[in-house]
Coordinates of C-alpha atoms in Angstrom, one line a residue:
M1 CA 112.2 97.8 96.7
L2 CA 111.3 94.1 96.4
D3 CA 113.8 92.0 98.3
E4 CA 112.1 88.6 97.9
L5 CA 109.0 87.0 96.4
D6 CA 107.8 83.7 97.8
I7 CA 105.1 81.6 96.1
R8 CA 103.3 78.4 97.1
N9 CA 100.6 76.5 95.2
L10 CA 99.9 79.2 92.7
G11 CA 99.0 77.8 89.3
P12 CA 101.7 75.4 88.1
I13 CA 104.1 76.7 90.7
R14 CA 104.1 74.6 93.9
E15 CA 106.9 76.5 95.5
A16 CA 109.3 79.2 94.3
T17 CA 111.5 81.9 95.7
I18 CA 113.0 84.9 93.8
A19 CA 115.3 87.5 95.2
P20 CA 115.6 90.2 92.5
A21 CA 118.7 92.3 92.1
Q22 CA 118.7 95.9 93.3
G23 CA 119.1 97.1 89.7
M24 CA 117.6 95.2 86.8
T25 CA 116.3 91.6 86.9
A26 CA 115.2 89.6 83.8
I27 CA 112.7 86.8 84.0
T28 CA 113.0 84.5 81.0
G29 CA 111.8 81.1 79.8
E30 CA 109.9 79.5 77.0
T31 CA 106.3 80.4 76.3
G32 CA 103.9 78.6 78.7
A33 CA 106.5 77.9 81.3
G34 CA 104.6 79.9 83.9
K35 CA 106.2 83.4 83.9
S36 CA 102.7 84.9 84.1
M37 CA 102.2 83.3 87.5
L38 CA 105.1 85.4 88.9
L39 CA 103.2 88.6 87.9
S40 CA 100.0 87.0 89.3
A41 CA 101.7 86.6 92.6
I42 CA 102.8 90.3 92.6
R43 CA 99.3 91.4 91.7
L44 CA 97.9 89.3 94.5
I45 CA 100.1 90.9 97.2
S46 CA 99.2 94.2 95.6
G47 CA 95.6 93.7 96.6
D48 CA 94.1 92.6 93.3
A49 CA 90.9 90.6 93.3
A50 CA 91.6 86.9 94.0
E51 CA 90.4 84.0 91.9
A52 CA 90.1 80.5 93.5
G53 CA 91.0 79.0 90.1
R54 CA 94.6 80.1 90.6
V55 CA 95.1 77.6 93.4
A56 CA 97.2 74.6 92.3
A57 CA 95.2 71.4 91.7
G58 CA 95.1 69.3 94.8
A59 CA 96.2 72.2 97.1
S60 CA 94.0 73.6 99.8
E61 CA 95.3 77.2 99.3
A62 CA 97.7 79.4 97.4
W63 CA 100.1 81.7 99.2
A64 CA 102.3 84.6 98.1
Q65 CA 104.5 87.0 100.0
G66 CA 106.6 89.9 99.0
V67 CA 109.3 91.3 101.3
F68 CA 109.9 95.0 100.6
T69 CA 112.5 97.4 101.8
V70 CA 111.1 100.9 102.6
S71 CA 112.7 104.1 103.8
D72 CA 111.6 105.4 107.1
G73 CA 110.1 108.6 105.8
A74 CA 108.6 107.1 102.6
P75 CA 104.8 107.2 102.0
A76 CA 104.6 103.4 102.3
A77 CA 106.0 103.5 105.8
G78 CA 103.3 106.1 106.7
I79 CA 100.6 103.9 105.3
A80 CA 101.9 100.9 107.2
R81 CA 101.9 102.9 110.5
E82 CA 98.3 104.0 109.9
A83 CA 97.4 100.3 109.6
G84 CA 99.1 99.7 113.0
V85 CA 102.3 98.1 111.6
E86 CA 105.8 99.5 112.2
P87 CA 108.4 98.5 109.5
E88 CA 110.8 96.0 111.1
D89 CA 114.4 96.8 110.2
G90 CA 113.1 98.8 107.3
E91 CA 111.1 95.9 105.9
L92 CA 107.4 95.2 105.2
F93 CA 105.9 91.8 104.5
L94 CA 102.9 91.8 102.2
T95 CA 101.2 88.5 102.3
R96 CA 98.1 87.1 100.6
T97 CA 96.5 83.7 101.2
L98 CA 94.0 82.4 98.7
P99 CA 92.0 79.3 99.7
A100 CA 90.5 76.9 97.2
S101 CA 87.1 77.9 98.6
G102 CA 86.3 80.8 100.8
R103 CA 87.6 84.4 101.1
S104 CA 91.2 85.4 100.7
R105 CA 93.2 86.9 103.5
A106 CA 95.5 89.9 103.4
V107 CA 98.3 90.2 106.0
L108 CA 100.8 93.0 106.6
S109 CA 103.9 92.0 108.6
G110 CA 101.9 89.4 110.6
R111 CA 98.8 91.6 111.1
S112 CA 95.5 91.0 109.2
V113 CA 94.5 94.0 107.2
P114 CA 91.9 94.9 104.7
R115 CA 92.9 94.2 101.1
S116 CA 92.7 98.0 100.4
V117 CA 95.7 98.5 102.7
L118 CA 97.8 96.2 100.5
S119 CA 96.5 98.1 97.5
A120 CA 97.5 101.4 99.0
L121 CA 101.0 100.1 99.9
A122 CA 101.6 98.5 96.5
G123 CA 100.7 101.8 94.9
E124 CA 103.8 103.3 96.6
L125 CA 106.0 100.2 96.1
V126 CA 105.2 98.6 92.7
T127 CA 104.4 99.8 89.3
I128 CA 103.4 97.1 86.8
H129 CA 103.5 97.9 83.1
G130 CA 101.8 95.1 81.3
Q131 CA 98.9 94.7 78.9
A132 CA 96.5 94.2 81.8
D133 CA 97.8 97.2 83.7
Q134 CA 98.0 100.0 81.1
L135 CA 94.5 101.2 81.4
R136 CA 95.4 102.8 84.7
I137 CA 97.6 105.4 83.1
A138 CA 94.8 106.0 80.5
S139 CA 92.7 107.6 83.2
A140 CA 92.8 111.4 83.4
A141 CA 93.5 111.3 87.2
K142 CA 96.6 109.1 86.8
Q143 CA 97.9 111.2 83.9
R144 CA 97.5 114.3 86.1
E145 CA 99.3 112.6 89.0
F146 CA 102.2 111.5 86.7
L147 CA 102.6 115.0 85.3
D148 CA 102.5 116.6 88.7
R149 CA 105.2 114.2 90.0
Y150 CA 107.3 115.0 86.9
A151 CA 106.8 118.7 87.3
G152 CA 107.7 118.7 90.9
D153 CA 105.1 121.4 91.4
E154 CA 104.5 120.7 95.1
H155 CA 104.7 124.5 96.0
E156 CA 102.2 125.6 93.4
L157 CA 99.9 122.6 94.2
G158 CA 100.1 123.3 97.9
E159 CA 99.3 127.0 97.4
Y160 CA 96.3 126.1 95.3
L161 CA 95.0 123.5 97.7
S162 CA 95.1 126.1 100.5
A163 CA 93.2 128.6 98.4
W164 CA 90.7 125.9 97.3
D165 CA 90.0 124.8 100.9
A166 CA 89.3 128.4 102.1
L167 CA 87.0 128.9 99.1
R168 CA 85.0 125.7 99.9
R169 CA 84.6 126.6 103.6
M170 CA 83.2 130.0 102.6
D171 CA 80.9 128.4 100.1
E172 CA 79.6 126.1 102.9
R173 CA 79.0 129.0 105.2
L174 CA 77.2 131.0 102.6
L175 CA 75.1 128.1 101.5
A176 CA 74.0 127.5 105.1
L177 CA 73.0 131.2 105.4
T178 CA 71.0 131.4 102.2
S179 CA 69.2 128.0 102.3
Q180 CA 68.0 128.0 105.9
E181 CA 66.4 131.5 106.0
A182 CA 62.8 130.1 106.8
S183 CA 63.9 128.4 110.1
A184 CA 66.7 130.8 110.9
R185 CA 64.8 132.9 113.4
Q186 CA 63.4 129.9 115.4
Q187 CA 66.9 128.3 115.4
A188 CA 68.4 131.5 116.6
D189 CA 65.9 131.8 119.5
Y190 CA 66.7 128.3 120.6
L191 CA 70.4 129.0 120.5
R192 CA 70.1 132.2 122.5
E193 CA 68.0 130.5 125.2
S194 CA 70.5 127.7 125.4
I195 CA 73.5 130.0 125.6
E196 CA 71.8 132.0 128.4
R197 CA 71.0 128.8 130.3
I198 CA 74.6 127.6 130.1
N199 CA 75.9 131.0 131.1
R200 CA 73.7 131.1 134.2
V201 CA 75.2 127.9 135.4
D202 CA 78.7 129.0 134.3
P203 CA 80.3 125.6 134.3
R204 CA 84.0 124.9 134.5
P205 CA 85.6 121.9 132.6
G206 CA 85.9 119.0 135.1
E207 CA 83.9 120.8 137.8
D208 CA 81.3 118.0 138.1
V209 CA 84.1 115.4 138.7
E210 CA 85.6 117.5 141.5
L211 CA 82.2 118.0 143.1
R212 CA 81.4 114.3 143.1
A213 CA 84.7 113.5 144.7
R214 CA 83.9 116.1 147.5
R215 CA 80.5 114.7 148.0
E216 CA 81.9 111.2 148.4
R217 CA 84.3 112.4 151.1
I218 CA 81.5 114.2 153.0
E219 CA 79.2 111.1 152.8
N220 CA 82.0 108.9 154.2
A221 CA 83.3 111.5 156.7
A222 CA 82.7 109.3 159.8
E223 CA 84.5 106.3 158.2
I224 CA 87.4 108.5 157.1
A225 CA 87.7 110.1 160.5
S226 CA 87.7 106.7 162.3
G227 CA 90.4 105.2 160.1
V228 CA 92.6 108.2 160.1
G229 CA 92.3 108.5 163.9
R230 CA 93.4 105.0 164.4
A231 CA 96.4 105.5 162.1
L232 CA 97.4 108.7 163.9
S233 CA 97.1 107.1 167.3
V234 CA 99.6 104.5 166.2
L235 CA 102.0 106.8 164.4
D236 CA 101.9 109.9 166.7
S237 CA 99.3 109.9 169.5
S238 CA 99.9 113.6 170.3
Q239 CA 98.0 114.5 167.1
M240 CA 94.8 113.1 168.7
G241 CA 95.0 115.4 171.7
V242 CA 95.0 112.6 174.3
D243 CA 97.6 110.7 176.3
A244 CA 98.4 107.3 174.9
D245 CA 99.0 104.3 177.1
G246 CA 102.1 103.3 175.2
M247 CA 104.6 104.8 172.9
S248 CA 103.8 105.7 169.3
A249 CA 105.7 104.4 166.3
I250 CA 107.6 107.7 165.9
D251 CA 108.6 107.6 169.6
L252 CA 109.8 104.0 169.4
I253 CA 111.9 104.8 166.3
N254 CA 113.4 107.9 167.9
Q255 CA 114.3 105.7 171.0
A256 CA 116.0 103.3 168.6
V257 CA 117.9 106.1 167.0
Q258 CA 119.2 107.3 170.4
S259 CA 120.3 103.8 171.2
L260 CA 122.3 103.4 168.0
R261 CA 123.9 106.8 168.3
S262 CA 125.2 105.9 171.8
I263 CA 127.3 103.2 170.2
R264 CA 130.8 104.7 169.4
V265 CA 132.5 101.5 168.3
D266 CA 131.7 101.3 164.6
G267 CA 130.4 103.9 162.1
V268 CA 127.9 101.4 160.7
F269 CA 125.6 102.0 163.6
A270 CA 125.6 105.7 163.0
E271 CA 124.7 105.0 159.3
Q272 CA 121.7 102.9 160.4
A273 CA 120.6 105.7 162.8
D274 CA 120.6 108.1 159.9
R275 CA 118.4 105.8 157.9
L276 CA 116.0 105.6 160.8
D277 CA 116.0 109.4 161.1
A278 CA 114.9 109.5 157.4
I279 CA 112.1 107.1 158.2
V280 CA 111.0 109.4 161.1
N281 CA 110.9 112.3 158.7
D282 CA 108.8 110.4 156.2
L283 CA 106.4 109.3 158.9
S284 CA 106.1 112.9 160.2
D285 CA 105.1 114.0 156.7
V286 CA 102.4 111.2 156.6
V287 CA 101.2 112.3 160.1
F288 CA 101.0 116.0 158.9
T289 CA 99.0 115.0 155.8
L290 CA 96.5 112.8 157.7
A291 CA 96.0 115.4 160.5
R292 CA 95.2 118.0 157.8
E293 CA 92.6 115.7 156.3
L294 CA 90.9 115.4 159.6
D295 CA 90.5 119.2 159.6
V296 CA 88.4 119.0 156.4
E297 CA 84.9 119.2 157.7
G298 CA 81.6 118.9 155.9
D299 CA 78.0 118.9 157.2
V300 CA 74.6 118.2 155.8
E301 CA 74.2 121.8 154.6
D302 CA 77.4 121.4 152.5
L303 CA 76.1 118.2 151.1
D304 CA 72.9 119.8 150.0
V305 CA 74.7 122.6 148.2
L306 CA 77.0 120.1 146.4
N307 CA 74.1 117.9 145.3
A308 CA 72.2 120.9 143.9
R309 CA 75.2 122.0 141.9
I310 CA 75.9 118.5 140.7
H311 CA 72.3 118.2 139.5
E312 CA 72.6 121.6 137.8
L313 CA 75.7 120.5 135.9
G314 CA 74.2 117.1 135.1
E315 CA 71.3 118.8 133.3
L316 CA 73.8 120.5 131.1
T317 CA 75.8 117.4 130.2
R318 CA 72.6 115.4 129.5
R319 CA 71.6 117.9 126.8
W320 CA 74.9 119.1 125.4
G321 CA 77.5 116.6 126.9
P322 CA 78.6 114.1 127.7
E323 CA 81.4 116.2 129.3
L324 CA 81.3 119.7 130.6
S325 CA 84.0 120.6 128.1
D326 CA 81.6 119.5 125.3
V327 CA 78.9 121.8 126.8
I328 CA 81.3 124.7 126.8
A329 CA 82.4 124.0 123.2
W330 CA 78.8 123.7 122.1
R331 CA 78.0 127.1 123.7
D332 CA 81.0 128.8 122.0
K333 CA 80.0 127.4 118.6
A334 CA 76.4 128.4 119.2
V335 CA 77.5 132.0 119.8
F336 CA 79.1 132.0 116.3
D337 CA 76.0 130.3 114.8
V338 CA 73.7 132.9 116.2
E339 CA 75.6 135.6 114.6
D340 CA 75.2 133.9 111.2
L341 CA 71.5 133.2 111.8
D342 CA 70.9 136.8 112.8
A343 CA 72.9 138.0 109.8
S344 CA 71.4 140.9 108.0
P345 CA 71.5 141.2 104.2
E346 CA 74.6 143.5 104.8
K347 CA 76.3 140.5 106.6
I348 CA 75.6 138.2 103.7
A349 CA 76.8 140.8 101.3
E350 CA 80.0 141.1 103.3
L351 CA 80.6 137.4 103.2
E352 CA 79.9 137.3 99.5
A353 CA 82.5 140.0 98.9
E354 CA 85.0 138.0 100.9
R355 CA 84.0 134.9 98.9
G356 CA 84.8 136.9 95.7
R357 CA 88.3 137.7 97.1
L358 CA 88.9 134.0 98.0
Y359 CA 87.7 133.0 94.5
A360 CA 90.1 135.4 92.9
A361 CA 93.0 134.0 95.0
A362 CA 92.0 130.5 94.0
L363 CA 92.0 131.5 90.3
D364 CA 95.4 133.0 90.5
A365 CA 96.7 129.9 92.3
A366 CA 95.1 127.7 89.6
A367 CA 96.8 129.8 86.9
A368 CA 100.2 129.4 88.6
L369 CA 99.7 125.7 88.9
S370 CA 98.5 125.5 85.2
E371 CA 101.6 127.4 84.1
A372 CA 103.9 124.9 85.9
R373 CA 102.0 122.0 84.4
A374 CA 102.1 123.4 80.9
A375 CA 105.9 123.9 81.0
A376 CA 106.4 120.4 82.4
A377 CA 104.0 118.9 79.8
A378 CA 106.0 120.3 76.9
E379 CA 109.3 119.1 78.3
L380 CA 108.0 115.6 79.2
A381 CA 106.4 115.2 75.7
E382 CA 109.7 116.2 74.1
R383 CA 111.7 113.7 76.2
V384 CA 109.3 110.8 75.6
T385 CA 109.1 111.4 71.8
S386 CA 112.9 111.3 71.7
E387 CA 113.0 108.0 73.6
L388 CA 110.3 106.4 71.4
D389 CA 112.5 106.7 68.3
A390 CA 115.1 104.5 69.9
L391 CA 112.5 102.0 71.1
A392 CA 111.6 100.8 67.6
M393 CA 108.8 103.4 67.2
P394 CA 110.1 105.9 64.6
G395 CA 107.8 108.7 64.0
A396 CA 105.7 108.0 67.1
R397 CA 105.1 111.0 69.4
L398 CA 103.4 111.9 72.6
D399 CA 101.6 115.2 73.1
I400 CA 100.3 116.4 76.4
T401 CA 97.6 119.0 76.5
V402 CA 97.0 121.2 79.6
T403 CA 93.7 123.1 79.1
P404 CA 92.1 125.3 81.7
R405 CA 88.6 123.9 82.2
G406 CA 85.7 126.0 80.8
L407 CA 88.1 128.0 78.6
T408 CA 89.1 127.4 75.1
S409 CA 92.6 126.3 74.6
D410 CA 93.0 129.1 72.0
G411 CA 91.9 131.7 74.5
A412 CA 94.1 130.4 77.3
G413 CA 97.1 130.0 74.9
A414 CA 96.8 133.5 73.5
D415 CA 96.8 135.4 76.8
G416 CA 98.4 132.8 79.2
P417 CA 96.7 131.2 82.2
R418 CA 97.0 134.3 84.4
D419 CA 95.1 136.5 81.8
A420 CA 92.5 133.7 81.4
A421 CA 92.1 133.7 85.2
A422 CA 91.4 137.4 85.2
R423 CA 88.7 137.0 82.5
A424 CA 87.1 134.1 84.4
R425 CA 87.3 136.1 87.7
G426 CA 85.5 139.1 86.0
A427 CA 82.9 136.9 84.4
S428 CA 82.1 135.2 87.7
L429 CA 81.9 138.4 89.7
D430 CA 79.6 140.0 87.1
G431 CA 77.2 137.1 87.2
R432 CA 77.0 136.4 90.9
R433 CA 73.9 138.3 91.8
G434 CA 70.9 136.0 92.5
K435 CA 72.9 132.8 92.5
S436 CA 73.7 130.5 95.4
P437 CA 77.4 129.6 96.0
A438 CA 76.7 126.0 95.0
D439 CA 75.7 127.2 91.5
L440 CA 78.6 129.6 91.1
D441 CA 81.7 128.7 89.0
A442 CA 80.3 125.2 88.6
G443 CA 82.9 122.8 87.2
L444 CA 85.6 125.4 86.7
L445 CA 87.7 124.6 89.8
D446 CA 88.1 121.4 91.7
A447 CA 90.5 120.0 94.3
H448 CA 93.2 119.6 91.6
G449 CA 93.0 123.0 89.9
W450 CA 91.2 123.9 86.7
D451 CA 93.2 121.9 84.2
D452 CA 92.0 119.1 81.8
I453 CA 95.1 117.1 81.1
A454 CA 95.3 114.5 78.3
F455 CA 98.1 112.3 77.1
L456 CA 97.7 112.0 73.3
F457 CA 99.6 109.4 71.4
T458 CA 100.4 109.2 67.7
P459 CA 102.0 105.7 66.9
F460 CA 103.2 106.6 63.4
P461 CA 103.1 109.5 61.0
G462 CA 99.7 110.0 59.5
S463 CA 97.9 108.1 62.1
P464 CA 95.2 109.9 64.1
Q465 CA 96.2 111.4 67.5
L466 CA 94.2 109.6 70.1
P467 CA 94.2 109.3 73.9
M468 CA 96.7 106.8 75.4
G469 CA 95.2 103.3 75.5
K470 CA 93.1 103.8 72.3
S471 CA 95.9 104.2 69.8
A472 CA 98.6 101.7 70.8
S473 CA 99.1 98.0 71.1
G474 CA 100.0 96.3 74.4
G475 CA 103.7 96.2 73.4
E476 CA 103.7 99.8 72.2
L477 CA 102.0 101.0 75.3
S478 CA 104.6 99.2 77.5
R479 CA 107.4 100.9 75.6
L480 CA 105.6 104.2 75.9
M481 CA 105.4 103.7 79.6
L482 CA 109.1 102.8 79.7
A483 CA 109.8 106.1 77.9
L484 CA 107.6 108.0 80.4
E485 CA 109.4 106.4 83.4
L486 CA 112.8 107.0 81.8
S487 CA 112.0 110.7 81.2
A488 CA 110.9 111.1 84.8
A489 CA 114.1 109.4 86.0
D490 CA 116.2 111.7 83.8
K491 CA 114.4 114.7 85.2
R492 CA 115.2 113.6 88.8
A493 CA 118.8 113.0 87.7
A494 CA 119.0 116.4 86.2
G495 CA 117.8 117.9 89.5
R496 CA 120.5 116.0 91.4
N497 CA 123.1 117.1 89.0
G498 CA 122.3 120.8 89.3
G499 CA 120.2 120.9 86.2
R500 CA 122.6 118.9 84.0
N501 CA 121.0 116.0 82.3
D502 CA 123.7 113.5 81.4
G503 CA 121.3 110.7 80.5
T504 CA 122.3 108.5 83.4
A505 CA 118.9 108.4 85.0
G506 CA 120.3 109.1 88.4
D507 CA 123.5 107.1 88.6
V508 CA 123.8 107.0 92.3
G509 CA 126.3 104.4 93.6
G510 CA 126.3 102.3 90.4
A511 CA 123.2 100.3 90.2
G512 CA 122.0 101.5 93.6
V513 CA 118.4 102.4 94.1
S514 CA 117.0 105.8 95.0
G515 CA 113.5 105.5 96.3
D516 CA 111.3 102.5 97.1
M517 CA 109.6 101.9 93.8
T518 CA 109.9 98.7 91.8
F519 CA 109.0 98.9 88.1
I520 CA 107.8 95.6 86.4
F521 CA 107.6 95.5 82.6
D522 CA 105.8 92.7 80.7
E523 CA 105.4 92.5 76.9
V524 CA 107.7 95.6 76.6
D525 CA 109.6 93.6 73.9
A526 CA 106.6 92.7 71.8
G527 CA 107.3 93.4 68.1
V528 CA 110.9 94.4 68.8
G529 CA 114.1 92.8 67.5
G530 CA 117.7 93.5 66.4
K531 CA 119.2 96.9 67.2
A532 CA 115.9 98.2 68.7
A533 CA 116.0 95.3 71.2
V534 CA 119.5 96.2 72.3
E535 CA 118.3 99.8 72.8
L536 CA 115.3 98.6 74.7
G537 CA 117.6 96.6 77.1
R538 CA 119.9 99.6 77.4
R539 CA 117.1 101.9 78.5
L540 CA 115.7 99.4 81.0
A541 CA 119.2 99.2 82.5
R542 CA 119.4 103.0 82.6
L543 CA 116.1 103.1 84.5
A544 CA 117.5 100.5 86.9
R545 CA 120.1 103.0 88.0
S546 CA 117.5 105.0 89.8
A547 CA 114.9 102.3 90.7
Q548 CA 114.6 98.5 90.8
V549 CA 113.4 97.1 87.5
I550 CA 112.0 93.6 86.7
V551 CA 111.3 92.7 83.1
V552 CA 109.7 89.6 81.7
T553 CA 111.3 89.1 78.3
H554 CA 111.8 86.7 75.4
L555 CA 114.7 88.7 73.9
P556 CA 118.3 87.9 74.7
Q557 CA 119.3 91.5 73.8
V558 CA 117.1 92.6 76.7
A559 CA 118.0 89.9 79.2
S560 CA 121.7 90.4 78.7
W561 CA 121.5 93.9 80.3
A562 CA 120.1 92.5 83.6
D563 CA 122.1 92.4 86.8
A564 CA 120.3 89.1 87.6
Q565 CA 118.4 86.6 85.4
F566 CA 115.9 84.0 86.5
V567 CA 114.7 81.2 84.3
V568 CA 111.2 79.7 84.5
S569 CA 110.8 76.3 82.9
K570 CA 108.5 73.3 82.8
G571 CA 109.2 69.6 82.7
I572 CA 107.9 66.2 83.7
A573 CA 108.9 64.9 87.1
P574 CA 108.1 61.7 89.1
L575 CA 105.2 62.1 91.5
A576 CA 106.9 62.8 94.8
G577 CA 107.2 65.4 97.5
V578 CA 108.4 68.8 96.5
S579 CA 112.1 68.7 95.8
R580 CA 114.7 71.4 95.4
G581 CA 117.4 71.6 92.7
T582 CA 120.1 74.1 91.9
E583 CA 120.6 75.8 88.6
S584 CA 124.2 75.6 87.6
G585 CA 126.1 78.6 88.8
G586 CA 123.0 80.2 90.4
R587 CA 120.9 80.3 93.6
S588 CA 118.7 77.4 94.6
A589 CA 115.9 76.7 92.2
V590 CA 112.6 75.6 93.7
V591 CA 110.7 73.0 91.9
G592 CA 106.9 72.7 92.1
R593 CA 104.4 70.2 90.5
E594 CA 101.1 70.5 88.9
P595 CA 99.1 67.3 89.1
G596 CA 97.0 66.1 86.3
A597 CA 99.2 66.8 83.2
G598 CA 97.0 65.9 80.2
G599 CA 98.0 62.6 78.7
G600 CA 100.6 61.9 81.3
S601 CA 100.9 58.8 83.5
S602 CA 99.4 58.8 87.0
D603 CA 102.9 58.6 88.5
A604 CA 104.2 61.8 86.8
V605 CA 103.3 65.4 86.9
V606 CA 104.3 68.7 85.2
S607 CA 106.9 70.6 87.2
T608 CA 107.7 74.3 87.1
T609 CA 111.2 75.4 88.0
V610 CA 112.3 78.9 88.9
G611 CA 116.0 79.5 89.4
E612 CA 118.7 82.1 88.9
V613 CA 121.3 81.5 86.3
C614 CA 124.8 82.9 86.6
D615 CA 128.2 82.6 84.9
E616 CA 128.2 79.7 82.3
A617 CA 124.7 78.8 83.1
R618 CA 123.6 82.2 82.1
V619 CA 125.7 82.1 78.9
R620 CA 123.9 78.8 78.0
E621 CA 120.5 80.4 78.6
I622 CA 121.3 83.5 76.5
A623 CA 122.5 81.1 73.8
R624 CA 119.2 79.2 73.9
M625 CA 117.3 82.4 73.6
L626 CA 119.4 83.4 70.6
S627 CA 119.2 80.2 68.6
G628 CA 117.5 77.5 70.5
S629 CA 120.7 75.6 70.9
E630 CA 124.0 75.6 72.7
S631 CA 126.3 75.4 69.7
D632 CA 129.8 76.9 70.0
A633 CA 128.7 79.7 67.7
S634 CA 125.7 80.6 69.8
L635 CA 127.7 80.3 73.0
D636 CA 130.3 82.7 71.6
H637 CA 127.6 85.1 70.5
A638 CA 126.0 84.9 74.0
R639 CA 129.3 85.8 75.7
E640 CA 129.8 88.7 73.3
L641 CA 126.3 90.0 73.9
L642 CA 126.7 89.8 77.7
A643 CA 130.1 91.6 77.4
Q644 CA 128.6 94.4 75.3
S645 CA 125.6 94.9 77.5
T646 CA 127.2 97.4 79.9
L647 CA 126.3 101.0 80.5
A648 CA 129.2 103.4 80.0

């Protein structure tokens, strides 16, 4: 969810701050006031390509930052952690700096990151539905992703991916066996010789490190003995087997203990004697350890054996290392590879039979996934078509086709996906002989199943049914996307309500937000008016019960449904430093200036103001949107519209 959007020196906006509502926020203002720059700012922090021409005249750089709230287990939080950023108090700061000349800079919560990181994060946090953004959903991949999210087919998709991975691994193994037959014998001989050489040496992980440490001790035995001997003579001379001229450290401390214990006057002396006793015990442990080290002997013969073994192990690590563990892992894999290289035709036939079983399992999993998608597609299309009628698109309809790849839709529809899978399995197994795995079943299955999915839109009765993006205007496409998002929200709400769909789109805690997604709609009101505009606003408000919604609109019937409303406007201001004003009844409005207004005097510039309007200020703005004036009639109409724009 977008908590705050900050902008500096972007187009006509010198400085602006917007804090959208958790539910629905409307961005209004006259045409040309600069509303598009707000969307440009969001696209910038979403990782879109930067254009130096967006930097305000006279400024050295443009800057935009979005502060987003993310749940701890959300995908966005995982993406941030992979980039080395931990969400702070559940917040992420997506920042983009665009210099007037030079490369832009992307920053995530104070850490420089590639632009692709912001793109990945924005994909989980923001969905923009505007004329420039609709081509994304026109792609088959995006349509498949939307349908899978709607269907909630994680189980079927997971089962298929598991079967697909097993099939691909077997294909890779078979391909290696069949394509390297010419050099297989030579490679097998090399592997066998290498395995035998490693087995003769019989290395242990870390053995070379242990041996080098032992060699170092033997090479420095005299120095070690001298130093340890001096230490023992000071601590406890009896360990050296000679009489010392003076008392050792342990003797002296024991003498001190006896002296303290002879004092009967105060218990404090006995306590100190106990502490000295503990010191004597620690020193005794040290003496024991040092004396034991002196008993470790090594001679030149031991050193020669160690050096020979270290050299032997080094030969292995130089060829198959760098560590002995790497050598052992290489040998273990080589044993497996030799089996494959030595494989007889019977072995290859055995693997091909196993591949057939894996392929059959993948087909069955693809059929189950296809069934789940087909059921969801019919339900989603019905929901969307119902919504379109209320969005000033009577007679418009959406159809979603789910067709198993390589099979006719008639054949799949007649028998069902599972029967189609059986036919495909039989055809594949009958035609396997003489073909390599790479040529088998080409194009039928991929990492996403076997379905070709298409969203087909009919804007009005009698018009041709065409793929989305080719049969709708920008405004129609925005409303179609709203209908899709509403249908998905209603499906989630039905799941939370135990299968009951009451049309509330997940009314959890009033206008509270479930999930981290922010939906932004631009041009959704194009060509809409009257009652249809009211229904459009109602549906945006409905969607805002399950997610944050921001809508750029010219219609008062839409803006009146918002929980918060921001107004973008332009005016002429004296040339001065950036100033801040306050919209009546709203939050602080930040004023920016664009130097060089055409025809203006040198001491005045065009200013862009962004501010929230509340209470009477909002009534006046709705009245202006209704009639262009603030007459008593328009003000009364505005109050009535605001009062009526409430979800039951």
